[in-house]
Short mmCIF file of C-alpha atoms in Angstrom, two decimals:
data_model
loop_
_atom_site.label_atom_id
_atom_site.label_comp_id
_atom_site.label_asym_id
_atom_site.label_seq_id
_atom_site.Cartn_x
_atom_site.Cartn_y
_atom_site.Cartn_z
CA UNK M 1 -3.26 7.49 -18.45
CA UNK M 2 -5.05 10.27 -16.61
CA UNK M 3 -3.16 11.55 -13.60
CA UNK M 4 -5.03 11.09 -10.32
CA UNK M 5 -7.43 8.49 -11.79
CA UNK M 6 -6.95 4.87 -10.85
CA UNK M 7 -7.61 2.30 -13.55
CA UNK M 8 -8.19 -1.23 -12.25
CA UNK M 9 -6.46 -2.96 -15.13
CA UNK M 10 -3.29 -0.95 -14.42
CA UNK M 11 -3.45 -0.61 -10.63
CA UNK M 12 -2.26 -2.82 -7.80
CA UNK M 13 -1.54 -2.63 -4.10
CA UNK M 14 1.89 -2.67 -2.47
CA UNK M 15 1.61 -3.47 1.25
CA UNK M 16 4.96 -2.51 2.79
CA UNK M 17 6.21 -4.12 6.01
CA UNK M 18 2.96 -4.22 8.01
CA UNK M 19 4.41 -6.48 10.67
CA UNK M 20 3.08 -6.52 14.24
CA UNK M 21 6.46 -5.74 15.83
CA UNK M 22 6.77 -2.62 13.67
CA UNK M 23 3.09 -1.71 13.89
CA UNK M 24 3.16 -1.61 17.70
CA UNK M 25 5.36 1.52 17.68
CA UNK M 26 3.39 3.50 15.07
CA UNK M 27 1.71 6.67 16.39
CA UNK M 28 -1.39 6.17 14.20
CA UNK M 29 -1.38 2.37 14.41
CA UNK M 30 -5.15 2.02 14.94
CA UNK M 31 -5.94 3.86 11.69
CA UNK M 32 -3.15 2.06 9.83
CA UNK M 33 -4.45 -1.33 10.95
CA UNK M 34 -8.14 -0.55 10.34
CA UNK M 35 -7.60 0.93 6.88
CA UNK M 36 -5.21 -1.78 5.72
CA UNK M 37 -7.74 -4.44 6.72
CA UNK M 38 -10.39 -2.58 4.69
CA UNK M 39 -8.05 -2.24 1.70
CA UNK M 40 -7.02 -5.91 1.84
CA UNK M 41 -10.64 -7.11 1.99
CA UNK M 42 -11.69 -4.71 -0.78
CA UNK M 43 -8.76 -5.85 -2.90
CA UNK M 44 -9.95 -9.43 -2.53
CA UNK M 45 -13.51 -8.45 -3.52
CA UNK M 46 -12.30 -6.54 -6.58
CA UNK M 47 -9.71 -9.12 -7.63
CA UNK M 48 -6.83 -6.66 -7.50
CA UNK M 49 -3.14 -7.51 -7.82
CA UNK M 50 -1.23 -7.33 -4.54
CA UNK M 51 2.42 -7.45 -3.55
CA UNK M 52 3.47 -7.75 0.09
CA UNK M 53 6.90 -6.97 1.52
CA UNK M 54 8.37 -7.99 4.85
CA UNK M 55 11.38 -6.28 6.41
CA UNK M 56 13.66 -8.88 8.00
CA UNK M 57 10.84 -11.29 9.00
CA UNK M 58 13.18 -13.50 11.09
CA UNK M 59 13.44 -10.67 13.59
CA UNK M 60 10.29 -8.64 12.93
CA UNK M 61 7.86 -11.48 12.26
CA UNK M 62 5.17 -12.00 9.62
CA UNK M 63 2.61 -9.57 8.25
CA UNK M 64 -0.28 -8.75 10.57
CA UNK M 65 -2.64 -11.75 10.28
CA UNK M 66 -5.86 -9.72 9.93
CA UNK M 67 -4.45 -7.90 6.91
CA UNK M 68 -2.72 -10.96 5.47
CA UNK M 69 -5.70 -13.34 5.49
CA UNK M 70 -7.81 -11.70 2.73
CA UNK M 71 -4.70 -11.28 0.55
CA UNK M 72 -4.62 -15.05 -0.02
CA UNK M 73 -1.94 -16.15 -2.46
CA UNK M 74 -0.55 -12.66 -3.08
CA UNK M 75 3.18 -12.46 -3.69
CA UNK M 76 5.09 -12.00 -0.44
CA UNK M 77 8.71 -10.87 -0.64
CA UNK M 78 11.34 -10.54 2.07
CA UNK M 79 13.67 -7.57 1.91
CA UNK M 80 16.52 -5.94 3.76
CA UNK M 81 16.75 -2.72 1.74
CA UNK M 82 14.49 0.11 2.88
CA UNK M 83 13.51 0.84 -0.72
CA UNK M 84 11.82 -2.17 -2.30
CA UNK M 85 13.24 -0.99 -5.63
CA UNK M 86 16.84 -1.56 -4.48
CA UNK M 87 16.07 -5.30 -4.28
CA UNK M 88 16.53 -6.99 -7.67
CA UNK M 89 14.20 -9.88 -6.76
CA UNK M 90 11.45 -7.41 -5.82
CA UNK M 91 11.90 -5.45 -9.04
CA UNK M 92 11.69 -8.61 -11.16
CA UNK M 93 8.64 -10.00 -9.35
CA UNK M 94 6.86 -6.64 -9.28
CA UNK M 95 7.43 -6.09 -12.99
CA UNK M 96 5.83 -9.49 -13.74
CA UNK M 97 2.59 -8.24 -12.15
CA UNK M 98 2.09 -5.62 -14.86
CA UNK M 99 1.18 -2.97 -12.30
CA UNK M 100 1.66 0.59 -13.61
CA UNK M 101 -0.27 2.45 -10.91
CA UNK M 102 1.05 1.51 -7.48
CA UNK M 103 -1.19 2.02 -4.45
CA UNK M 104 1.18 2.04 -1.48
CA UNK M 105 0.26 1.34 2.13
CA UNK M 106 2.40 0.37 5.09
CA UNK M 107 5.16 1.46 7.40
CA UNK M 108 7.16 3.49 7.99
CA UNK M 109 6.05 6.47 5.93
CA UNK M 110 9.36 8.33 6.17
CA UNK M 111 11.60 5.31 5.57
CA UNK M 112 10.49 2.34 3.48
CA UNK M 113 7.35 3.94 2.04
CA UNK M 114 9.20 7.15 1.13
CA UNK M 115 12.26 5.48 -0.40
CA UNK M 116 10.19 2.94 -2.34
CA UNK M 117 7.80 5.60 -3.69
CA UNK M 118 10.70 7.87 -4.66
CA UNK M 119 12.40 5.08 -6.57
CA UNK M 120 9.15 3.97 -8.21
CA UNK M 121 8.46 7.52 -9.44
CA UNK M 122 12.01 7.56 -10.82
CA UNK M 123 11.30 4.24 -12.60
CA UNK M 124 8.16 5.65 -14.26
CA UNK M 125 5.39 4.26 -12.07
CA UNK M 126 2.40 6.34 -11.06
CA UNK M 127 2.35 6.20 -7.25
CA UNK M 128 -0.62 6.67 -4.92
CA UNK M 129 0.10 6.94 -1.18
CA UNK M 130 -2.86 6.02 1.03
CA UNK M 131 -2.29 8.59 3.78
CA UNK M 132 -4.62 6.97 6.32
CA UNK M 133 -3.03 3.54 5.74
CA UNK M 134 0.64 4.53 6.18
CA UNK M 135 2.31 5.44 9.45
CA UNK M 136 5.47 6.34 11.33
CA UNK M 137 6.60 6.23 14.95
CA UNK M 138 6.62 10.03 15.15
CA UNK M 139 3.93 12.32 13.77
CA UNK M 140 6.51 14.84 12.51
CA UNK M 141 8.24 12.18 10.40
CA UNK M 142 4.86 11.08 9.00
CA UNK M 143 3.78 14.62 8.08
CA UNK M 144 7.14 15.53 6.59
CA UNK M 145 7.21 12.35 4.51
CA UNK M 146 3.74 13.01 3.06
CA UNK M 147 4.80 16.55 2.14
CA UNK M 148 7.95 15.26 0.43
CA UNK M 149 6.06 12.45 -1.32
CA UNK M 150 3.62 14.99 -2.78
CA UNK M 151 6.54 17.11 -4.01
CA UNK M 152 8.04 14.02 -5.65
CA UNK M 153 4.86 13.59 -7.68
CA UNK M 154 2.97 10.98 -5.68
CA UNK M 155 -0.80 11.27 -5.40
CA UNK M 156 -1.64 11.56 -1.70
CA UNK M 157 -5.03 9.96 -1.17
CA UNK M 158 -7.17 8.10 1.38
CA UNK M 159 -8.69 4.66 1.75
CA UNK M 160 -12.19 5.68 0.69
CA UNK M 161 -10.96 7.76 -2.24
CA UNK M 162 -8.97 4.78 -3.55
CA UNK M 163 -11.86 2.35 -3.16
CA UNK M 164 -14.49 4.49 -4.85
CA UNK M 165 -12.09 5.48 -7.64
CA UNK M 166 -11.44 1.80 -8.33
CA UNK M 167 -15.17 0.96 -8.20
CA UNK M 168 -16.19 3.85 -10.50
CA UNK M 169 -19.98 3.42 -9.95
CA UNK M 170 -22.61 2.31 -7.46
CA UNK M 171 -25.17 -0.45 -7.72
CA UNK M 172 -23.11 -3.59 -8.30
CA UNK M 173 -22.70 -6.45 -5.82
CA UNK M 174 -19.03 -5.55 -5.68
CA UNK M 175 -19.92 -1.96 -4.72
CA UNK M 176 -22.26 -3.17 -1.96
CA UNK M 177 -19.64 -5.50 -0.50
CA UNK M 178 -16.98 -2.78 -0.49
CA UNK M 179 -19.40 -0.20 0.90
CA UNK M 180 -20.19 -2.55 3.79
CA UNK M 181 -16.50 -2.56 4.73
CA UNK M 182 -16.51 1.17 5.44
CA UNK M 183 -19.92 1.56 7.08
#
């Protein structure tokens, strides 16, 4: 596997805790919402594997509906640990998906995203953090987390970089549909 290159047959999205009650407090919430909607719709177009997590949904509610809708019958897992990888049910379900390259989006960058990515790197996954689709309440926490994630070995990327790396070439109907999402 080439580092920094996404391969569709090995890649999948992990949408972490994008719940409206959490999203409301995020400093870059508009970008996080916009880019996660784009990624969810593009994932549907490309037939990607997706896993969704929800942090304590009884109190924090469901995933944002605009992001959730295009994800259809994707696996949705409740959690209480900050790191998804500390949850045995998550680990078992995620492993069944056969995802080796994990494209992580969600909130908060310095808590659940950071701890999950750290533990996934430790477990041997190749981790891509979509920097314009993750967020924190405070900008300092967000920036520090991205710096630490890079040092851990995560690929720090953006929505458009992920999409075009997964597409590989122009000209297909799939390309046109995805391109229309970002125009």
